[in-house]
Each structure stands twice: as C-alpha cells, then as structure tokens.
Amino acid sequence: MNEDVKKYLQENRDAHLEQMKELLSIPSISSLSEHKEDVKKAAEWLAMALKEAGVENVKVMETKRHPVVYGDWLKAEGKPTVLIYGHYDVQPVDPIELWETPPFEPAIRDDKIYARGASDDKGQVFMHIKMIEAILKTKGELPVNVKFCIEGEEEIGSPNLDPFVDEHHDLLSADVLLVSDTSMLEKGKPSVCYGLRGLCGLQIDLKGAKGDLHSGIFGGAVQNSIHALVELLATMHNDKGQVTVEGFYDKVRPLTDEEMQTYEELSNDEKMKKQLGVKELFGEEGYSSIARTWGRPTLEINGIYGGFQGEGIKTVIPSEAHAKITCRLVPDQDPKEIADAIVKHIDKHLPPGVTVETTLFDQAKPFITPYDHPAIEAAGKALKEAYHVDPTYARMGGSVPIVETFNTKLGLPAVLMGFGLDEENFHAPNEHFHLENFDKGLMALVDFLFELEYAE
C-alpha cells in the first residue's frame, strides 16, 4: 500500500535526517528563561517546515509564554479531520557531563540519532510533517483533512494550552486526535495506546513544637513530627497493596475480562524484576503487574523529609515533617474528589500533638478511548502493515494531561501512536531515537491516514 509514498521517503531519507538534525540543534528548553528566543526559533522552524510540506494557513500563535504552531490542509471534502498534536519544547540537559556527544549537536550512531528531543518529542513531530509532505508530493492531496497544533510548553505542564484551546475552539475542531508522544511496548512491538491514567498530587506539612527540641530534655514529653508523619502515612495502605483512603475505589471502572487476560499475558515479572534490580514485585492483590500499572489506581509517597539531614547524629526532636504524594487515577475517578478524600483521611487519622497543612498540586483526569473505536482500529491496521506483527492495544501508566484537555474541550477520541522506546533516555543524558522506528513509523503514520479515510 502506498508504494509511491514509501519510495519518496526512502529516496529522501538522508535529506530528511539532515533537516531533523537542524530542528534538534535548536535548544528549545521551555523551562529556562534564557532559552526563550530558542523556543521561538524552533516554532518558526516548524512553521517553515509545515509550509514547505504543503500545509496551509500556517501561523505561529502567541500565548502568555511560548507560542503554538498551527497549520491545516482542509480540502478532503466529506472526509474526517485529524488534529495532530505534538510539542517542540524539550527538557534541560543536566548533567551535561554525562552526554557522550553534545545534546544539541545531533549525532547518528548504531542507527540511532542522539540529541535532546530526538525521541521526546521533536523527532516524532518531525515525522508527522514528513508524513504530510510525502503524501502531498506523490499524490497531490491528502486522504483526510488535517490540522496541526504543536505547542512549546508541554515540558512545563502546558500552562497555556487550556486557555488556547478555549480561545480557538472552532479553529481546532476535528474528529480525532493523533499524538505520537508515547512508547512502543519494546523494539519491534508497536502498540496503540487507548488509555492514560490521571494524576492527583499533594503535599503534607506537619508542625509540632515551635522549633526543633533537644531529645534528651524533651524526648518522651512531646510528639515527634516525623513519628506522626510515618504513622499517618502508614494508614493509607494495607498489607495487600490496597489504598485504604475511604472512597478511593468507589468510581474505579473495572477492567474487562479481555483486558485482564491480555494484561496477564503481557506481564513478565521475571523480566521486570531483572530490569528494576529487585527480588520481588509488590502491588495490589489480585492483579498482574501490567494490570496494576496500566489499569489500576495508586497512591505513592514520592518523598519524605524533615529533621536533621547532615553527616553524623544530631539529637533533636524535629519540629516539622513533610511528605509529597501523587496518585495515578483510572476511569472514572475524579482528581478533585480523590484529593478531597485524602484530605479527609488525613484529618481523621492525624496523630495528636501536631497540626497539618495540605497543599494540592497537579491534577489531570484519566482518559480512555474504546479500543474498538474505528480510529483505534485504523491505527492498528497501519502498524501491522508497517511492522508485520499484530500491535498491542495498551494503556499507559503515566499521564498526558493534554489528551484529556482535547477530549473534554473538543470531544476528540485520541489515537496515541508513539514510536519511542522506554530505553531511549528521554529526560536523561544521551537521549536518542531508533531510526528503524523513524522509517517504519513514517509509513505507519501514512497508512493510518489512508485507513482513517474509510473507517466507520
């Protein structure tokens, strides 16, 4: 299928990789103010690339911080419209000394391209643009309508994306969302992600005496804030790996029998133990490891701190103790309701002798598209055509809040068809992207648009 497009991509592969190197050379680090102009430069580079590919109505649209790049091609009358989302900003590069080659001097080694953003997400955004270019250059038209929304703030939590979507609701309206910012199961095993867990984050601050106390003089007479904190945190789980916060599971959508069986088959506990360097796994009783990470909610203590942290011993009773917690949520849990339930649990189980202040942080709703949705099935067919194996229909344990944004505000089902691998060091030194997935992923994306043309 689409042999002319495949030939075009093969003949222009070297030129395309050189162009991708140009994009990867721009240090578009959204979190660092000194790179503000670099972020803008990356946006302008993408706008130029979209125009050269044949995309129309291309514009760099300002937000309160970093711009959004928009473009469209809307000449497929009566056909579906695909909104293609990606991000061109990247993470900081620290620690720089661990990079084998400079992070913004792209290098190809062992059929992998090394650079910050190669996998997350510039490389995959670039593939979307080349997909459109290849079809338009060979066929003169697209099988479906497309719109691009490429933002520059994903790595800092997309603070301006919700307002942007609200302001440009009609401009971004579509029938399906396409995102390539997720991972394959492993090398040679593509997957279509149809579900993401949501997120609820908070911090607990306990306060006892007005200052740290001498443990010899006051020990045994007052509450130790760290003792109180660990006692409180211990009430949030039982020995079966279950969360004991009242109401936590009330709205959890059960996994289907088919999902339970699939996740059981995909779980490889021995491989995971070896990968993680642990002797045994632990989690919610009655579920496989994949079911726990993809389809069940969690409450994790991410950090505890307080008291003396230096070398040696300091005999104090700490005045303060702190904990950071995040919950991964599944359909149909609501982050606000979960936060409220945890706050109530804290108040109910607070040990004597301390006061508590709870601060809420990031929240994102869980997301799921039925995996028998026509767009999901179209993605599966396209991946099988490119990789010659049946793809896995998977959920992800992580959260991609923008997907829920597009679903809630625009009513879009999402196809999460990513080509990265978990081993590619995104967010870490020596980030890279396998060029095998650059080649096969491009054809899968092309075929997806043609499959979507007739999906019902």
GROMACS .gro file of C-alpha atoms in nm, residues 4-362:
model
  359
    4ASP     CA    1   0.493   0.563  -0.422
    5VAL     CA    2   0.495   0.734  -0.083
    6LYS     CA    3   0.732   0.472   0.056
    7LYS     CA    4   0.968   0.525  -0.239
    8TYR     CA    5   0.962   0.903  -0.183
    9LEU     CA    6   1.052   0.860   0.182
   10GLN     CA    7   1.334   0.619   0.100
   11GLU     CA    8   1.481   0.843  -0.170
   12ASN     CA    9   1.469   1.150   0.055
   13ARG     CA   10   1.571   0.980   0.381
   14ASP     CA   11   1.918   1.136   0.403
   15ALA     CA   12   1.784   1.483   0.332
   16HIS     CA   13   1.509   1.437   0.589
   17LEU     CA   14   1.756   1.328   0.856
   18GLU     CA   15   1.967   1.637   0.789
   19GLN     CA   16   1.655   1.850   0.831
   20MET     CA   17   1.571   1.674   1.155
   21LYS     CA   18   1.922   1.749   1.278
   22GLU     CA   19   1.853   2.119   1.215
   23LEU     CA   20   1.544   2.105   1.436
   24LEU     CA   21   1.723   1.905   1.707
   25SER     CA   22   2.007   2.159   1.709
   26ILE     CA   23   1.777   2.430   1.847
   27PRO     CA   24   1.794   2.433   2.232
   28SER     CA   25   1.422   2.489   2.285
   29ILE     CA   26   1.424   2.437   2.663
   30SER     CA   27   1.090   2.581   2.774
   31SER     CA   28   1.166   2.591   3.146
   32LEU     CA   29   1.472   2.817   3.121
   33SER     CA   30   1.412   3.185   3.050
   34GLU     CA   31   1.750   3.224   2.878
   35HIS     CA   32   1.621   2.994   2.602
   36LYS     CA   33   1.304   3.190   2.528
   37GLU     CA   34   1.435   3.301   2.189
   38ASP     CA   35   1.545   2.947   2.110
   39VAL     CA   36   1.194   2.821   2.180
   40LYS     CA   37   1.058   3.085   1.942
   41LYS     CA   38   1.320   2.988   1.684
   42ALA     CA   39   1.204   2.625   1.699
   43ALA     CA   40   0.844   2.735   1.648
   44GLU     CA   41   0.942   2.939   1.344
   45TRP     CA   42   1.146   2.647   1.206
   46LEU     CA   43   0.843   2.419   1.232
   47ALA     CA   44   0.619   2.678   1.066
   48MET     CA   45   0.861   2.693   0.774
   49ALA     CA   46   0.876   2.311   0.753
   50LEU     CA   47   0.495   2.289   0.750
   51LYS     CA   48   0.471   2.539   0.466
   52GLU     CA   49   0.735   2.355   0.265
   53ALA     CA   50   0.546   2.031   0.319
   54GLY     CA   51   0.234   2.182   0.164
   55VAL     CA   52   0.037   2.262   0.479
   56GLU     CA   53  -0.173   2.577   0.451
   57ASN     CA   54  -0.278   2.860   0.685
   58VAL     CA   55   0.041   2.813   0.888
   59LYS     CA   56   0.092   3.057   1.172
   60VAL     CA   57   0.292   3.098   1.490
   61MET     CA   58   0.034   3.195   1.751
   62GLU     CA   59   0.144   3.370   2.069
   63THR     CA   60   0.042   3.267   2.421
   64LYS     CA   61   0.139   3.419   2.756
   65ARG     CA   62   0.472   3.237   2.735
   66HIS     CA   63   0.570   3.020   2.438
   67PRO     CA   64   0.389   3.007   2.101
   68VAL     CA   65   0.172   2.740   1.942
   69VAL     CA   66   0.233   2.646   1.579
   70TYR     CA   67  -0.086   2.592   1.377
   71GLY     CA   68  -0.143   2.479   1.020
   72ASP     CA   69  -0.407   2.290   0.823
   73TRP     CA   70  -0.498   2.121   0.495
   74LEU     CA   71  -0.876   2.102   0.459
   75LYS     CA   72  -0.951   2.000   0.100
   76ALA     CA   73  -1.076   1.644   0.158
   77GLU     CA   74  -1.445   1.723   0.136
   78GLY     CA   75  -1.665   1.492   0.338
   79LYS     CA   76  -1.368   1.315   0.498
   80PRO     CA   77  -1.267   1.309   0.866
   81THR     CA   78  -1.044   1.578   1.016
   82VAL     CA   79  -0.740   1.474   1.218
   83LEU     CA   80  -0.594   1.713   1.474
   84ILE     CA   81  -0.224   1.631   1.507
   85TYR     CA   82  -0.074   1.734   1.841
   86GLY     CA   83   0.290   1.743   1.940
   87HIS     CA   84   0.538   1.960   2.128
   88TYR     CA   85   0.865   2.116   2.023
   89ASP     CA   86   0.999   2.211   2.366
   90VAL     CA   87   1.249   1.990   2.545
   91GLN     CA   88   1.381   1.915   2.892
   92PRO     CA   89   1.701   2.068   3.034
   93VAL     CA   90   2.014   1.867   2.962
   94ASP     CA   91   2.174   1.836   3.308
   95PRO     CA   92   2.400   1.668   3.397
   96ILE     CA   93   2.582   1.779   3.082
   97GLU     CA   94   2.898   1.580   3.165
   98LEU     CA   95   2.711   1.251   3.114
   99TRP     CA   96   2.638   1.319   2.747
  100GLU     CA   97   2.866   1.129   2.509
  101THR     CA   98   2.807   1.394   2.242
  102PRO     CA   99   2.669   1.747   2.296
  103PRO     CA  100   2.289   1.740   2.340
  104PHE     CA  101   2.226   1.997   2.067
  105GLU     CA  102   2.478   1.860   1.818
  106PRO     CA  103   2.281   1.564   1.678
  107ALA     CA  104   2.488   1.255   1.606
  108ILE     CA  105   2.394   0.925   1.443
  109ARG     CA  106   2.547   0.613   1.595
  110ASP     CA  107   2.439   0.250   1.558
  111ASP     CA  108   2.131   0.353   1.357
  112LYS     CA  109   2.014   0.585   1.635
  113ILE     CA  110   2.009   0.962   1.639
  114TYR     CA  111   2.134   1.117   1.964
  115ALA     CA  112   2.015   1.463   2.076
  116ARG     CA  113   1.787   1.622   2.333
  117GLY     CA  114   1.434   1.595   2.190
  118ALA     CA  115   1.518   1.315   1.947
  119SER     CA  116   1.254   1.087   2.099
  120ASP     CA  117   1.056   1.333   2.314
  121ASP     CA  118   0.907   1.484   2.104
  122LYS     CA  119   1.078   1.671   1.821
  123GLY     CA  120   1.169   1.357   1.631
  124GLN     CA  121   0.811   1.234   1.630
  125VAL     CA  122   0.669   1.579   1.547
  126PHE     CA  123   0.909   1.590   1.252
  127MET     CA  124   0.770   1.255   1.134
  128HIS     CA  125   0.419   1.400   1.125
  129ILE     CA  126   0.536   1.680   0.899
  130LYS     CA  127   0.723   1.443   0.665
  131MET     CA  128   0.418   1.217   0.652
  132ILE     CA  129   0.213   1.504   0.510
  133GLU     CA  130   0.491   1.613   0.277
  134ALA     CA  131   0.536   1.264   0.133
  135ILE     CA  132   0.167   1.220   0.057
  136LEU     CA  133   0.125   1.565  -0.098
  137LYS     CA  134   0.442   1.536  -0.308
  138THR     CA  135   0.341   1.198  -0.451
  139LYS     CA  136  -0.038   1.213  -0.467
  140GLY     CA  137  -0.114   1.585  -0.469
  141GLU     CA  138  -0.379   1.556  -0.199
  142LEU     CA  139  -0.442   1.401   0.141
  143PRO     CA  140  -0.699   1.128   0.206
  144VAL     CA  141  -0.834   1.318   0.508
  145ASN     CA  142  -0.827   1.672   0.643
  146VAL     CA  143  -0.553   1.760   0.889
  147LYS     CA  144  -0.481   2.031   1.144
  148PHE     CA  145  -0.160   2.079   1.340
  149CYS     CA  146  -0.134   2.207   1.697
  150ILE     CA  147   0.230   2.198   1.809
  151GLU     CA  148   0.297   2.362   2.144
  152GLY     CA  149   0.609   2.480   2.321
  153GLU     CA  150   0.517   2.426   2.687
  154GLU     CA  151   0.449   2.054   2.733
  155GLU     CA  152   0.762   2.002   2.942
  156ILE     CA  153   0.644   2.266   3.189
  157GLY     CA  154   0.290   2.131   3.220
  158SER     CA  155   0.121   2.309   2.925
  159PRO     CA  156   0.002   2.603   3.141
  160ASN     CA  157  -0.135   2.797   2.844
  161LEU     CA  158  -0.281   2.515   2.636
  162ASP     CA  159  -0.623   2.502   2.804
  163PRO     CA  160  -0.681   2.877   2.752
  164PHE     CA  161  -0.553   2.845   2.394
  165VAL     CA  162  -0.800   2.564   2.319
  166ASP     CA  163  -1.083   2.763   2.479
  167GLU     CA  164  -0.998   3.069   2.269
  168HIS     CA  165  -0.959   2.875   1.944
  169HIS     CA  166  -1.228   2.612   1.982
  170ASP     CA  167  -1.353   2.635   1.622
  171LEU     CA  168  -1.004   2.650   1.474
  172LEU     CA  169  -0.909   2.323   1.645
  173SER     CA  170  -1.235   2.135   1.596
  174ALA     CA  171  -1.179   1.789   1.445
  175ASP     CA  172  -1.297   1.428   1.450
  176VAL     CA  173  -0.996   1.254   1.601
  177LEU     CA  174  -0.673   1.346   1.781
  178LEU     CA  175  -0.340   1.193   1.673
  179VAL     CA  176  -0.048   1.205   1.917
  180SER     CA  177   0.295   1.047   1.878
  181ASP     CA  178   0.445   1.111   2.221
  182THR     CA  179   0.417   0.765   2.373
  183SER     CA  180   0.629   0.450   2.365
  184MET     CA  181   0.610   0.115   2.194
  185LEU     CA  182   0.599  -0.194   2.415
  186GLU     CA  183   0.953  -0.281   2.311
  187LYS     CA  184   1.167  -0.297   1.999
  188GLY     CA  185   0.967  -0.447   1.712
  189LYS     CA  186   0.644  -0.449   1.913
  190PRO     CA  187   0.424  -0.149   1.826
  191SER     CA  188   0.123  -0.053   2.030
  192VAL     CA  189  -0.180   0.170   2.015
  193CYS     CA  190  -0.238   0.338   2.347
  194TYR     CA  191  -0.609   0.380   2.419
  195GLY     CA  192  -0.597   0.484   2.785
  196LEU     CA  193  -0.396   0.702   3.021
  197ARG     CA  194  -0.404   0.730   3.397
  198GLY     CA  195  -0.489   1.063   3.555
  199LEU     CA  196  -0.296   1.242   3.826
  200CYS     CA  197  -0.355   1.397   4.166
  201GLY     CA  198  -0.064   1.547   4.359
  202LEU     CA  199  -0.041   1.697   4.706
  203GLN     CA  200   0.198   1.782   4.989
  204ILE     CA  201   0.150   1.722   5.361
  205ASP     CA  202   0.321   1.955   5.610
  206LEU     CA  203   0.310   1.859   5.980
  207LYS     CA  204   0.407   2.101   6.255
  208GLY     CA  205   0.474   2.012   6.617
  209ALA     CA  206   0.668   2.232   6.863
  210LYS     CA  207   0.766   2.584   6.762
  211GLY     CA  208   1.119   2.467   6.690
  212ASP     CA  209   1.346   2.160   6.697
  213LEU     CA  210   1.391   2.032   7.055
  214HIS     CA  211   1.673   1.861   7.244
  215SER     CA  212   1.576   1.492   7.255
  216GLY     CA  213   1.735   1.446   7.598
  217ILE     CA  214   1.543   1.728   7.760
  218PHE     CA  215   1.206   1.690   7.586
  219GLY     CA  216   1.210   1.334   7.448
  220GLY     CA  217   0.904   1.144   7.569
  221ALA     CA  218   0.708   1.460   7.654
  222VAL     CA  219   0.613   1.588   7.308
  223GLN     CA  220   0.514   1.447   6.971
  224ASN     CA  221   0.791   1.387   6.720
  225SER     CA  222   0.666   1.525   6.387
  226ILE     CA  223   0.841   1.256   6.185
  227HIS     CA  224   0.691   0.984   6.403
  228ALA     CA  225   0.350   1.139   6.347
  229LEU     CA  226   0.407   1.162   5.972
  230VAL     CA  227   0.508   0.798   5.923
  231GLU     CA  228   0.217   0.687   6.144
  232LEU     CA  229  -0.020   0.893   5.930
  233LEU     CA  230   0.121   0.768   5.600
  234ALA     CA  231   0.104   0.408   5.719
  235THR     CA  232  -0.277   0.439   5.746
  236MET     CA  233  -0.306   0.493   5.367
  237HIS     CA  234  -0.227   0.133   5.261
  238ASN     CA  235  -0.282  -0.218   5.391
  239ASP     CA  236  -0.054  -0.520   5.356
  240LYS     CA  237  -0.239  -0.631   5.040
  241GLY     CA  238  -0.120  -0.328   4.844
  242GLN     CA  239  -0.460  -0.163   4.857
  243VAL     CA  240  -0.523   0.206   4.928
  244THR     CA  241  -0.726   0.245   5.246
  245VAL     CA  242  -0.848   0.601   5.191
  246GLU     CA  243  -1.226   0.590   5.222
  247GLY     CA  244  -1.395   0.627   4.884
  248PHE     CA  245  -1.072   0.588   4.685
  249TYR     CA  246  -1.204   0.298   4.473
  250ASP     CA  247  -1.570   0.400   4.463
  251LYS     CA  248  -1.573   0.515   4.099
  252VAL     CA  249  -1.298   0.295   3.955
  253ARG     CA  250  -1.411   0.144   3.626
  254PRO     CA  251  -1.339  -0.231   3.647
  255LEU     CA  252  -1.107  -0.388   3.392
  256THR     CA  253  -1.287  -0.610   3.143
  257ASP     CA  254  -1.222  -0.984   3.132
  258GLU     CA  255  -1.046  -0.933   2.798
  259GLU     CA  256  -0.821  -0.665   2.945
  260MET     CA  257  -0.740  -0.880   3.248
  261GLN     CA  258  -0.643  -1.170   3.022
  262THR     CA  259  -0.436  -0.952   2.787
  263TYR     CA  260  -0.250  -0.786   3.073
  264GLU     CA  261  -0.183  -1.124   3.233
  265GLU     CA  262  -0.031  -1.246   2.906
  266LEU     CA  263   0.180  -0.932   2.867
  267SER     CA  264   0.313  -0.936   3.223
  268ASN     CA  265   0.667  -1.067   3.252
  269ASP     CA  266   0.751  -1.042   3.619
  270GLU     CA  267   1.094  -1.203   3.590
  271LYS     CA  268   1.199  -0.958   3.321
  272MET     CA  269   1.067  -0.665   3.524
  273LYS     CA  270   1.247  -0.778   3.839
  274LYS     CA  271   1.572  -0.807   3.647
  275GLN     CA  272   1.520  -0.468   3.482
  276LEU     CA  273   1.449  -0.299   3.816
  277GLY     CA  274   1.705  -0.486   4.024
  278VAL     CA  275   1.455  -0.613   4.282
  279LYS     CA  276   1.396  -0.960   4.423
  280GLU     CA  277   1.017  -0.941   4.417
  281LEU     CA  278   0.737  -0.721   4.291
  282PHE     CA  279   0.461  -0.581   4.509
  283GLY     CA  280   0.125  -0.427   4.437
  284GLU     CA  281  -0.250  -0.455   4.467
  285GLU     CA  282  -0.353  -0.812   4.538
  286GLY     CA  283  -0.540  -0.993   4.261
  287TYR     CA  284  -0.390  -0.811   3.963
  288SER     CA  285  -0.097  -0.879   3.732
  289SER     CA  286   0.188  -0.631   3.720
  290ILE     CA  287   0.069  -0.484   3.388
  291ALA     CA  288  -0.287  -0.456   3.515
  292ARG     CA  289  -0.159  -0.269   3.821
  293THR     CA  290   0.045  -0.020   3.618
  294TRP     CA  291  -0.200   0.036   3.332
  295GLY     CA  292  -0.548  -0.010   3.471
  296ARG     CA  293  -0.549   0.029   3.849
  297PRO     CA  294  -0.512   0.344   4.062
  298THR     CA  295  -0.225   0.406   4.302
  299LEU     CA  296  -0.126   0.632   4.589
  300GLU     CA  297   0.250   0.677   4.605
  301ILE     CA  298   0.462   0.857   4.862
  302ASN     CA  299   0.722   1.034   4.648
  303GLY     CA  300   0.928   1.193   4.921
  304ILE     CA  301   0.960   1.238   5.298
  305TYR     CA  302   1.180   1.497   5.463
  306GLY     CA  303   1.231   1.666   5.799
  307GLY     CA  304   1.471   1.680   6.089
  308PHE     CA  305   1.847   1.656   6.069
  309GLN     CA  306   1.988   1.553   5.730
  310GLY     CA  307   2.362   1.608   5.776
  311GLU     CA  308   2.650   1.377   5.847
  312GLY     CA  309   2.656   1.205   6.183
  313ILE     CA  310   2.392   1.241   6.454
  314LYS     CA  311   2.208   1.542   6.591
  315THR     CA  312   1.984   1.460   6.888
  316VAL     CA  313   1.676   1.661   6.802
  317ILE     CA  314   1.302   1.611   6.802
  318PRO     CA  315   1.206   1.763   6.465
  319SER     CA  316   0.952   2.042   6.470
  320GLU     CA  317   0.837   1.976   6.113
  321ALA     CA  318   0.792   1.682   5.878
  322HIS     CA  319   0.679   1.682   5.515
  323ALA     CA  320   0.562   1.432   5.254
  324LYS     CA  321   0.484   1.455   4.884
  325ILE     CA  322   0.220   1.225   4.738
  326THR     CA  323   0.093   1.154   4.387
  327CYS     CA  324  -0.197   0.934   4.286
  328ARG     CA  325  -0.236   0.777   3.943
  329LEU     CA  326  -0.603   0.756   3.862
  330VAL     CA  327  -0.812   0.547   3.624
  331PRO     CA  328  -1.152   0.595   3.459
  332ASP     CA  329  -1.389   0.717   3.615
  333GLN     CA  330  -1.203   0.870   3.910
  334ASP     CA  331  -1.206   1.247   3.951
  335PRO     CA  332  -0.884   1.413   4.075
  336LYS     CA  333  -1.069   1.670   4.285
  337GLU     CA  334  -1.281   1.405   4.456
  338ILE     CA  335  -0.971   1.196   4.528
  339ALA     CA  336  -0.789   1.499   4.672
  340ASP     CA  337  -1.088   1.573   4.896
  341ALA     CA  338  -1.096   1.210   5.013
  342ILE     CA  339  -0.725   1.217   5.103
  343VAL     CA  340  -0.761   1.545   5.293
  344LYS     CA  341  -1.049   1.394   5.493
  345HIS     CA  342  -0.840   1.085   5.561
  346ILE     CA  343  -0.551   1.300   5.685
  347ASP     CA  344  -0.776   1.496   5.918
  348LYS     CA  345  -0.936   1.178   6.051
  349HIS     CA  346  -0.607   0.996   6.116
  350LEU     CA  347  -0.387   1.286   6.226
  351PRO     CA  348  -0.187   1.180   6.535
  352PRO     CA  349  -0.206   1.402   6.845
  353GLY     CA  350   0.046   1.678   6.910
  354VAL     CA  351   0.082   1.810   6.553
  355THR     CA  352  -0.109   2.034   6.315
  356VAL     CA  353  -0.134   1.975   5.942
  357GLU     CA  354  -0.146   2.182   5.626
  358THR     CA  355  -0.222   2.011   5.294
  359THR     CA  356  -0.134   2.174   4.961
  360LEU     CA  357  -0.276   2.047   4.631
  361PHE     CA  358  -0.063   2.031   4.318
  362ASP     CA  359  -0.105   1.886   3.967
   0.00000   0.00000   0.00000
